[in-house]
JSON list of C-alpha atoms in Angstrom, two decimals:
[
{"chain": "A", "resi": 1, "resn": "UNK", "atom": "CA", "xyz": [-8.84, -46.61, 33.37]},
{"chain": "A", "resi": 2, "resn": "UNK", "atom": "CA", "xyz": [-11.71, -48.82, 32.40]},
{"chain": "A", "resi": 3, "resn": "UNK", "atom": "CA", "xyz": [-15.04, -48.42, 30.66]},
{"chain": "A", "resi": 4, "resn": "UNK", "atom": "CA", "xyz": [-16.84, -47.39, 33.84]},
{"chain": "A", "resi": 5, "resn": "UNK", "atom": "CA", "xyz": [-14.32, -44.66, 34.72]},
{"chain": "A", "resi": 6, "resn": "UNK", "atom": "CA", "xyz": [-13.60, -42.51, 31.67]},
{"chain": "A", "resi": 7, "resn": "UNK", "atom": "CA", "xyz": [-10.26, -40.64, 31.59]},
{"chain": "A", "resi": 8, "resn": "UNK", "atom": "CA", "xyz": [-10.12, -37.23, 33.18]},
{"chain": "A", "resi": 9, "resn": "UNK", "atom": "CA", "xyz": [-7.68, -34.40, 32.64]},
{"chain": "A", "resi": 10, "resn": "UNK", "atom": "CA", "xyz": [-5.88, -35.24, 35.88]},
{"chain": "A", "resi": 11, "resn": "UNK", "atom": "CA", "xyz": [-4.88, -38.71, 34.70]},
{"chain": "A", "resi": 12, "resn": "UNK", "atom": "CA", "xyz": [-1.27, -38.76, 33.53]},
{"chain": "A", "resi": 13, "resn": "UNK", "atom": "CA", "xyz": [-2.03, -40.98, 30.52]},
{"chain": "A", "resi": 14, "resn": "UNK", "atom": "CA", "xyz": [-5.14, -39.07, 29.50]},
{"chain": "A", "resi": 15, "resn": "UNK", "atom": "CA", "xyz": [-5.51, -38.17, 25.79]},
{"chain": "A", "resi": 16, "resn": "UNK", "atom": "CA", "xyz": [-6.76, -34.77, 26.91]},
{"chain": "A", "resi": 17, "resn": "UNK", "atom": "CA", "xyz": [-3.47, -34.05, 28.65]},
{"chain": "A", "resi": 18, "resn": "UNK", "atom": "CA", "xyz": [-1.49, -35.02, 25.55]},
{"chain": "A", "resi": 19, "resn": "UNK", "atom": "CA", "xyz": [-3.48, -32.51, 23.50]},
{"chain": "A", "resi": 20, "resn": "UNK", "atom": "CA", "xyz": [-2.59, -29.65, 25.79]},
{"chain": "A", "resi": 21, "resn": "UNK", "atom": "CA", "xyz": [1.07, -30.47, 26.35]},
{"chain": "A", "resi": 22, "resn": "UNK", "atom": "CA", "xyz": [3.31, -27.85, 24.71]},
{"chain": "A", "resi": 23, "resn": "UNK", "atom": "CA", "xyz": [5.24, -29.15, 21.75]},
{"chain": "A", "resi": 24, "resn": "UNK", "atom": "CA", "xyz": [7.89, -26.65, 20.65]},
{"chain": "A", "resi": 25, "resn": "UNK", "atom": "CA", "xyz": [5.90, -23.84, 22.31]},
{"chain": "A", "resi": 26, "resn": "UNK", "atom": "CA", "xyz": [2.79, -24.69, 20.30]},
{"chain": "A", "resi": 27, "resn": "UNK", "atom": "CA", "xyz": [-0.38, -25.99, 21.87]},
{"chain": "A", "resi": 28, "resn": "UNK", "atom": "CA", "xyz": [-2.57, -28.50, 20.10]},
{"chain": "A", "resi": 29, "resn": "UNK", "atom": "CA", "xyz": [-6.12, -27.32, 19.88]},
{"chain": "A", "resi": 30, "resn": "UNK", "atom": "CA", "xyz": [-8.69, -29.67, 21.44]},
{"chain": "A", "resi": 31, "resn": "UNK", "atom": "CA", "xyz": [-11.45, -27.66, 19.76]},
{"chain": "A", "resi": 32, "resn": "UNK", "atom": "CA", "xyz": [-10.24, -27.67, 16.20]},
{"chain": "A", "resi": 33, "resn": "UNK", "atom": "CA", "xyz": [-8.67, -31.13, 16.33]},
{"chain": "A", "resi": 34, "resn": "UNK", "atom": "CA", "xyz": [-5.45, -30.20, 14.54]},
{"chain": "A", "resi": 35, "resn": "UNK", "atom": "CA", "xyz": [-1.87, -29.49, 15.41]},
{"chain": "A", "resi": 36, "resn": "UNK", "atom": "CA", "xyz": [-1.00, -25.82, 14.69]},
{"chain": "A", "resi": 37, "resn": "UNK", "atom": "CA", "xyz": [2.56, -26.91, 13.94]},
{"chain": "A", "resi": 38, "resn": "UNK", "atom": "CA", "xyz": [1.36, -27.82, 10.46]},
{"chain": "A", "resi": 39, "resn": "UNK", "atom": "CA", "xyz": [0.16, -24.28, 9.70]},
{"chain": "A", "resi": 40, "resn": "UNK", "atom": "CA", "xyz": [2.92, -22.27, 11.36]},
{"chain": "A", "resi": 41, "resn": "UNK", "atom": "CA", "xyz": [3.64, -20.16, 8.28]},
{"chain": "A", "resi": 42, "resn": "UNK", "atom": "CA", "xyz": [1.12, -18.75, 5.83]},
{"chain": "A", "resi": 43, "resn": "UNK", "atom": "CA", "xyz": [1.14, -20.14, 2.34]},
{"chain": "A", "resi": 44, "resn": "UNK", "atom": "CA", "xyz": [-0.55, -18.56, -0.62]},
{"chain": "A", "resi": 45, "resn": "UNK", "atom": "CA", "xyz": [-1.84, -20.32, -3.67]},
{"chain": "A", "resi": 46, "resn": "UNK", "atom": "CA", "xyz": [-0.41, -19.08, -6.96]},
{"chain": "A", "resi": 47, "resn": "UNK", "atom": "CA", "xyz": [-1.23, -20.39, -10.41]},
{"chain": "A", "resi": 48, "resn": "UNK", "atom": "CA", "xyz": [1.48, -22.59, -11.86]},
{"chain": "A", "resi": 49, "resn": "UNK", "atom": "CA", "xyz": [4.24, -20.49, -13.36]},
{"chain": "A", "resi": 50, "resn": "UNK", "atom": "CA", "xyz": [3.04, -17.25, -11.77]},
{"chain": "A", "resi": 51, "resn": "UNK", "atom": "CA", "xyz": [5.43, -14.93, -10.02]},
{"chain": "A", "resi": 52, "resn": "UNK", "atom": "CA", "xyz": [5.33, -14.78, -6.26]},
{"chain": "A", "resi": 53, "resn": "UNK", "atom": "CA", "xyz": [4.85, -11.02, -6.11]},
{"chain": "A", "resi": 54, "resn": "UNK", "atom": "CA", "xyz": [2.00, -8.76, -7.07]},
{"chain": "A", "resi": 55, "resn": "UNK", "atom": "CA", "xyz": [2.14, -7.20, -10.49]},
{"chain": "A", "resi": 56, "resn": "UNK", "atom": "CA", "xyz": [1.61, -3.63, -11.55]},
{"chain": "A", "resi": 57, "resn": "UNK", "atom": "CA", "xyz": [-2.14, -4.03, -11.99]},
{"chain": "A", "resi": 58, "resn": "UNK", "atom": "CA", "xyz": [-2.67, -5.42, -8.48]},
{"chain": "A", "resi": 59, "resn": "UNK", "atom": "CA", "xyz": [-0.57, -2.64, -6.96]},
{"chain": "A", "resi": 60, "resn": "UNK", "atom": "CA", "xyz": [-2.54, 0.03, -8.84]},
{"chain": "A", "resi": 61, "resn": "UNK", "atom": "CA", "xyz": [-5.61, -0.33, -6.63]},
{"chain": "A", "resi": 62, "resn": "UNK", "atom": "CA", "xyz": [-3.67, 0.29, -3.46]},
{"chain": "A", "resi": 63, "resn": "UNK", "atom": "CA", "xyz": [-1.83, 3.23, -5.00]},
{"chain": "A", "resi": 64, "resn": "UNK", "atom": "CA", "xyz": [-5.04, 4.87, -6.14]},
{"chain": "A", "resi": 65, "resn": "UNK", "atom": "CA", "xyz": [-6.77, 4.40, -2.79]},
{"chain": "A", "resi": 66, "resn": "UNK", "atom": "CA", "xyz": [-3.78, 5.60, -0.80]},
{"chain": "A", "resi": 67, "resn": "UNK", "atom": "CA", "xyz": [-3.45, 8.67, -3.02]},
{"chain": "A", "resi": 68, "resn": "UNK", "atom": "CA", "xyz": [-7.10, 9.59, -2.49]},
{"chain": "A", "resi": 69, "resn": "UNK", "atom": "CA", "xyz": [-6.78, 9.17, 1.28]},
{"chain": "A", "resi": 70, "resn": "UNK", "atom": "CA", "xyz": [-3.56, 11.17, 1.48]},
{"chain": "A", "resi": 71, "resn": "UNK", "atom": "CA", "xyz": [-5.03, 13.90, -0.72]},
{"chain": "A", "resi": 72, "resn": "UNK", "atom": "CA", "xyz": [-8.13, 14.07, 1.46]},
{"chain": "A", "resi": 73, "resn": "UNK", "atom": "CA", "xyz": [-6.07, 14.27, 4.65]},
{"chain": "A", "resi": 74, "resn": "UNK", "atom": "CA", "xyz": [-3.73, 16.95, 3.30]},
{"chain": "A", "resi": 75, "resn": "UNK", "atom": "CA", "xyz": [-6.58, 18.94, 1.78]},
{"chain": "A", "resi": 76, "resn": "UNK", "atom": "CA", "xyz": [-8.70, 18.64, 4.91]},
{"chain": "A", "resi": 77, "resn": "UNK", "atom": "CA", "xyz": [-5.86, 19.87, 7.10]},
{"chain": "A", "resi": 78, "resn": "UNK", "atom": "CA", "xyz": [-5.15, 22.74, 4.72]},
{"chain": "A", "resi": 79, "resn": "UNK", "atom": "CA", "xyz": [-8.85, 23.63, 4.62]},
{"chain": "A", "resi": 80, "resn": "UNK", "atom": "CA", "xyz": [-9.07, 23.56, 8.40]},
{"chain": "A", "resi": 81, "resn": "UNK", "atom": "CA", "xyz": [-6.26, 26.07, 8.81]},
{"chain": "A", "resi": 82, "resn": "UNK", "atom": "CA", "xyz": [-7.58, 28.29, 6.01]},
{"chain": "A", "resi": 83, "resn": "UNK", "atom": "CA", "xyz": [-11.02, 28.16, 7.58]},
{"chain": "A", "resi": 84, "resn": "UNK", "atom": "CA", "xyz": [-9.64, 29.06, 10.99]},
{"chain": "A", "resi": 85, "resn": "UNK", "atom": "CA", "xyz": [-7.84, 32.03, 9.52]},
{"chain": "A", "resi": 86, "resn": "UNK", "atom": "CA", "xyz": [-10.83, 33.26, 7.52]},
{"chain": "A", "resi": 87, "resn": "UNK", "atom": "CA", "xyz": [-13.42, 32.82, 10.27]},
{"chain": "A", "resi": 88, "resn": "UNK", "atom": "CA", "xyz": [-11.14, 34.56, 12.78]},
{"chain": "A", "resi": 89, "resn": "UNK", "atom": "CA", "xyz": [-10.67, 37.52, 10.44]},
{"chain": "A", "resi": 90, "resn": "UNK", "atom": "CA", "xyz": [-14.43, 37.75, 9.88]},
{"chain": "A", "resi": 91, "resn": "UNK", "atom": "CA", "xyz": [-15.14, 37.49, 13.61]},
{"chain": "A", "resi": 92, "resn": "UNK", "atom": "CA", "xyz": [-17.46, 34.49, 13.28]},
{"chain": "A", "resi": 93, "resn": "UNK", "atom": "CA", "xyz": [-18.32, 32.48, 16.37]},
{"chain": "A", "resi": 94, "resn": "UNK", "atom": "CA", "xyz": [-20.45, 29.52, 17.42]},
{"chain": "A", "resi": 95, "resn": "UNK", "atom": "CA", "xyz": [-22.44, 27.49, 14.96]},
{"chain": "A", "resi": 96, "resn": "UNK", "atom": "CA", "xyz": [-21.66, 29.76, 12.02]},
{"chain": "A", "resi": 97, "resn": "UNK", "atom": "CA", "xyz": [-17.90, 29.36, 12.55]},
{"chain": "A", "resi": 98, "resn": "UNK", "atom": "CA", "xyz": [-18.21, 25.58, 12.94]},
{"chain": "A", "resi": 99, "resn": "UNK", "atom": "CA", "xyz": [-20.22, 25.34, 9.72]},
{"chain": "A", "resi": 100, "resn": "UNK", "atom": "CA", "xyz": [-17.71, 27.46, 7.82]},
{"chain": "A", "resi": 101, "resn": "UNK", "atom": "CA", "xyz": [-14.83, 25.33, 9.13]},
{"chain": "A", "resi": 102, "resn": "UNK", "atom": "CA", "xyz": [-16.56, 22.15, 8.00]},
{"chain": "A", "resi": 103, "resn": "UNK", "atom": "CA", "xyz": [-17.21, 23.68, 4.59]},
{"chain": "A", "resi": 104, "resn": "UNK", "atom": "CA", "xyz": [-13.54, 24.58, 4.18]},
{"chain": "A", "resi": 105, "resn": "UNK", "atom": "CA", "xyz": [-12.38, 21.14, 5.32]},
{"chain": "A", "resi": 106, "resn": "UNK", "atom": "CA", "xyz": [-14.75, 19.29, 3.00]},
{"chain": "A", "resi": 107, "resn": "UNK", "atom": "CA", "xyz": [-14.12, 21.52, -0.02]},
{"chain": "A", "resi": 108, "resn": "UNK", "atom": "CA", "xyz": [-10.33, 21.44, 0.23]},
{"chain": "A", "resi": 109, "resn": "UNK", "atom": "CA", "xyz": [-10.24, 17.75, 1.18]},
{"chain": "A", "resi": 110, "resn": "UNK", "atom": "CA", "xyz": [-12.39, 16.71, -1.75]},
{"chain": "A", "resi": 111, "resn": "UNK", "atom": "CA", "xyz": [-10.44, 18.86, -4.21]},
{"chain": "A", "resi": 112, "resn": "UNK", "atom": "CA", "xyz": [-7.06, 17.45, -3.13]},
{"chain": "A", "resi": 113, "resn": "UNK", "atom": "CA", "xyz": [-8.34, 13.88, -2.98]},
{"chain": "A", "resi": 114, "resn": "UNK", "atom": "CA", "xyz": [-9.74, 14.24, -6.48]},
{"chain": "A", "resi": 115, "resn": "UNK", "atom": "CA", "xyz": [-6.51, 15.72, -7.85]},
{"chain": "A", "resi": 116, "resn": "UNK", "atom": "CA", "xyz": [-4.23, 13.07, -6.33]},
{"chain": "A", "resi": 117, "resn": "UNK", "atom": "CA", "xyz": [-6.69, 10.32, -7.26]},
{"chain": "A", "resi": 118, "resn": "UNK", "atom": "CA", "xyz": [-6.68, 11.41, -10.91]},
{"chain": "A", "resi": 119, "resn": "UNK", "atom": "CA", "xyz": [-2.88, 11.53, -10.92]},
{"chain": "A", "resi": 120, "resn": "UNK", "atom": "CA", "xyz": [-2.72, 8.04, -9.41]},
{"chain": "A", "resi": 121, "resn": "UNK", "atom": "CA", "xyz": [-5.18, 6.64, -11.96]},
{"chain": "A", "resi": 122, "resn": "UNK", "atom": "CA", "xyz": [-3.20, 8.12, -14.84]},
{"chain": "A", "resi": 123, "resn": "UNK", "atom": "CA", "xyz": [0.15, 6.93, -13.45]},
{"chain": "A", "resi": 124, "resn": "UNK", "atom": "CA", "xyz": [-1.17, 3.44, -12.74]},
{"chain": "A", "resi": 125, "resn": "UNK", "atom": "CA", "xyz": [-2.84, 3.23, -16.14]},
{"chain": "A", "resi": 126, "resn": "UNK", "atom": "CA", "xyz": [0.33, 4.22, -17.98]},
{"chain": "A", "resi": 127, "resn": "UNK", "atom": "CA", "xyz": [2.37, 1.84, -15.84]},
{"chain": "A", "resi": 128, "resn": "UNK", "atom": "CA", "xyz": [0.05, -1.11, -16.52]},
{"chain": "A", "resi": 129, "resn": "UNK", "atom": "CA", "xyz": [-0.02, -0.37, -20.26]},
{"chain": "A", "resi": 130, "resn": "UNK", "atom": "CA", "xyz": [3.79, -0.12, -20.41]},
{"chain": "A", "resi": 131, "resn": "UNK", "atom": "CA", "xyz": [4.20, -3.32, -18.39]},
{"chain": "A", "resi": 132, "resn": "UNK", "atom": "CA", "xyz": [1.75, -5.15, -20.65]},
{"chain": "A", "resi": 133, "resn": "UNK", "atom": "CA", "xyz": [3.27, -3.78, -23.89]},
{"chain": "A", "resi": 134, "resn": "UNK", "atom": "CA", "xyz": [6.89, -4.52, -22.95]},
{"chain": "A", "resi": 135, "resn": "UNK", "atom": "CA", "xyz": [6.25, -7.73, -21.06]},
{"chain": "A", "resi": 136, "resn": "UNK", "atom": "CA", "xyz": [8.52, -6.69, -18.19]},
{"chain": "A", "resi": 137, "resn": "UNK", "atom": "CA", "xyz": [8.06, -4.49, -15.13]},
{"chain": "A", "resi": 138, "resn": "UNK", "atom": "CA", "xyz": [11.17, -2.42, -14.52]},
{"chain": "A", "resi": 139, "resn": "UNK", "atom": "CA", "xyz": [12.34, 1.13, -13.85]},
{"chain": "A", "resi": 140, "resn": "UNK", "atom": "CA", "xyz": [11.79, 2.23, -17.45]},
{"chain": "A", "resi": 141, "resn": "UNK", "atom": "CA", "xyz": [8.05, 1.65, -17.07]},
{"chain": "A", "resi": 142, "resn": "UNK", "atom": "CA", "xyz": [8.03, 3.80, -13.93]},
{"chain": "A", "resi": 143, "resn": "UNK", "atom": "CA", "xyz": [9.92, 6.66, -15.57]},
{"chain": "A", "resi": 144, "resn": "UNK", "atom": "CA", "xyz": [7.77, 6.59, -18.72]},
{"chain": "A", "resi": 145, "resn": "UNK", "atom": "CA", "xyz": [4.55, 6.40, -16.68]},
{"chain": "A", "resi": 146, "resn": "UNK", "atom": "CA", "xyz": [5.60, 9.34, -14.50]},
{"chain": "A", "resi": 147, "resn": "UNK", "atom": "CA", "xyz": [6.58, 11.45, -17.51]},
{"chain": "A", "resi": 148, "resn": "UNK", "atom": "CA", "xyz": [3.41, 10.62, -19.43]},
{"chain": "A", "resi": 149, "resn": "UNK", "atom": "CA", "xyz": [1.29, 11.39, -16.37]},
{"chain": "A", "resi": 150, "resn": "UNK", "atom": "CA", "xyz": [2.86, 14.83, -15.99]},
{"chain": "A", "resi": 151, "resn": "UNK", "atom": "CA", "xyz": [2.43, 15.55, -19.70]},
{"chain": "A", "resi": 152, "resn": "UNK", "atom": "CA", "xyz": [-1.21, 14.46, -19.78]},
{"chain": "A", "resi": 153, "resn": "UNK", "atom": "CA", "xyz": [-2.17, 16.15, -16.51]},
{"chain": "A", "resi": 154, "resn": "UNK", "atom": "CA", "xyz": [-0.96, 19.53, -17.73]},
{"chain": "A", "resi": 155, "resn": "UNK", "atom": "CA", "xyz": [-1.83, 19.03, -21.41]},
{"chain": "A", "resi": 156, "resn": "UNK", "atom": "CA", "xyz": [-4.75, 21.49, -21.31]},
{"chain": "A", "resi": 157, "resn": "UNK", "atom": "CA", "xyz": [-2.61, 24.33, -19.89]},
{"chain": "A", "resi": 158, "resn": "UNK", "atom": "CA", "xyz": [-0.52, 24.94, -22.99]},
{"chain": "A", "resi": 159, "resn": "UNK", "atom": "CA", "xyz": [2.67, 23.53, -24.42]},
{"chain": "A", "resi": 160, "resn": "UNK", "atom": "CA", "xyz": [5.05, 25.19, -21.94]},
{"chain": "A", "resi": 161, "resn": "UNK", "atom": "CA", "xyz": [3.17, 24.00, -18.83]},
{"chain": "A", "resi": 162, "resn": "UNK", "atom": "CA", "xyz": [2.73, 20.58, -20.43]},
{"chain": "A", "resi": 163, "resn": "UNK", "atom": "CA", "xyz": [6.51, 20.33, -20.78]},
{"chain": "A", "resi": 164, "resn": "UNK", "atom": "CA", "xyz": [6.98, 21.48, -17.18]},
{"chain": "A", "resi": 165, "resn": "UNK", "atom": "CA", "xyz": [4.48, 18.85, -16.02]},
{"chain": "A", "resi": 166, "resn": "UNK", "atom": "CA", "xyz": [6.34, 16.17, -17.96]},
{"chain": "A", "resi": 167, "resn": "UNK", "atom": "CA", "xyz": [9.66, 17.30, -16.49]},
{"chain": "A", "resi": 168, "resn": "UNK", "atom": "CA", "xyz": [8.23, 17.20, -12.96]},
{"chain": "A", "resi": 169, "resn": "UNK", "atom": "CA", "xyz": [6.83, 13.71, -13.61]},
{"chain": "A", "resi": 170, "resn": "UNK", "atom": "CA", "xyz": [10.17, 12.59, -15.03]},
{"chain": "A", "resi": 171, "resn": "UNK", "atom": "CA", "xyz": [12.04, 14.01, -12.05]},
{"chain": "A", "resi": 172, "resn": "UNK", "atom": "CA", "xyz": [9.75, 12.44, -9.44]},
{"chain": "A", "resi": 173, "resn": "UNK", "atom": "CA", "xyz": [9.74, 9.05, -11.17]},
{"chain": "A", "resi": 174, "resn": "UNK", "atom": "CA", "xyz": [13.54, 9.13, -11.57]},
{"chain": "A", "resi": 175, "resn": "UNK", "atom": "CA", "xyz": [13.99, 10.03, -7.92]},
{"chain": "A", "resi": 176, "resn": "UNK", "atom": "CA", "xyz": [11.65, 7.18, -6.90]},
{"chain": "A", "resi": 177, "resn": "UNK", "atom": "CA", "xyz": [13.57, 4.72, -9.08]},
{"chain": "A", "resi": 178, "resn": "UNK", "atom": "CA", "xyz": [16.88, 5.92, -7.70]},
{"chain": "A", "resi": 179, "resn": "UNK", "atom": "CA", "xyz": [15.73, 5.53, -4.09]},
{"chain": "A", "resi": 180, "resn": "UNK", "atom": "CA", "xyz": [14.07, 2.12, -4.49]},
{"chain": "A", "resi": 181, "resn": "UNK", "atom": "CA", "xyz": [16.52, 0.50, -6.91]},
{"chain": "A", "resi": 182, "resn": "UNK", "atom": "CA", "xyz": [19.84, 2.02, -5.90]},
{"chain": "A", "resi": 183, "resn": "UNK", "atom": "CA", "xyz": [21.68, -1.30, -5.56]},
{"chain": "A", "resi": 184, "resn": "UNK", "atom": "CA", "xyz": [20.40, -2.60, -8.88]},
{"chain": "A", "resi": 185, "resn": "UNK", "atom": "CA", "xyz": [21.37, 0.61, -10.66]},
{"chain": "A", "resi": 186, "resn": "UNK", "atom": "CA", "xyz": [24.84, 0.51, -9.12]},
{"chain": "A", "resi": 187, "resn": "UNK", "atom": "CA", "xyz": [25.29, -3.06, -10.35]},
{"chain": "A", "resi": 188, "resn": "UNK", "atom": "CA", "xyz": [24.22, -2.00, -13.85]},
{"chain": "A", "resi": 189, "resn": "UNK", "atom": "CA", "xyz": [26.70, 0.89, -13.87]},
{"chain": "A", "resi": 190, "resn": "UNK", "atom": "CA", "xyz": [29.58, -1.14, -12.43]},
{"chain": "A", "resi": 191, "resn": "UNK", "atom": "CA", "xyz": [29.14, -4.00, -14.91]},
{"chain": "A", "resi": 192, "resn": "UNK", "atom": "CA", "xyz": [28.84, -1.70, -17.91]},
{"chain": "A", "resi": 193, "resn": "UNK", "atom": "CA", "xyz": [31.84, 0.45, -16.93]},
{"chain": "A", "resi": 194, "resn": "UNK", "atom": "CA", "xyz": [35.11, -1.42, -17.00]},
{"chain": "A", "resi": 195, "resn": "UNK", "atom": "CA", "xyz": [38.24, 0.75, -17.13]},
{"chain": "A", "resi": 196, "resn": "UNK", "atom": "CA", "xyz": [40.72, -0.97, -19.41]}
]
C-alpha cells in the first residue's frame, strides 16, 4: 500500500478491517470511533458518600404515579361493566349506549385514580417525613406510614372508622414488610432469641 493506492477493506492489513474484527463478541464502531468494550456496563454518577440506591423521596414519585394508573385502570374496568349492565337494563343502543359507557368508564376511572393517588401521596409523605426524622429507612417507617395513612384517610368518618382505617393500614403495611423483608426479620428473631 502506497500513497497512490489507499487501503481498501479487502486488504488484510487495512485499518478498516481491524475496526470491524470481533473482539470478545464486540464490534468496534467505525462511526463513533470508540471501542464499546469500555462501556459494556452502565455506570451511574453518585455524589461522594451517597448510597447506591434510591431513597424514599425518589421512590415516592413512582409510587404515586403507579397508584393513579392502577386506580384509573381498575375504576375504568369497573365502570365499563357497570355501564354495560345499566345500559342493557335500560335497553339503550347505538350512540346513546356508547356515550353512557364512556361516561361510566371516565367517572369510575377518575374516582378510583383520585382515591388511590391521594392514598399514595399520604403514604409517601408520611414515609418521607419518618425517614427524614429518624435518619434511617427501615420497616418501622413503612408500618408507621401505613398506619398514619389509614388514620388520616378515614379521620373525617368518625373515631370508630378512623381506628378501622388505621388498623387496615397497619395490617397492609405489616404484610408488605413481612413479604419483602422476611429474611431480615428471621435474622432479627433468631439473633434475639437464644434458648439457654
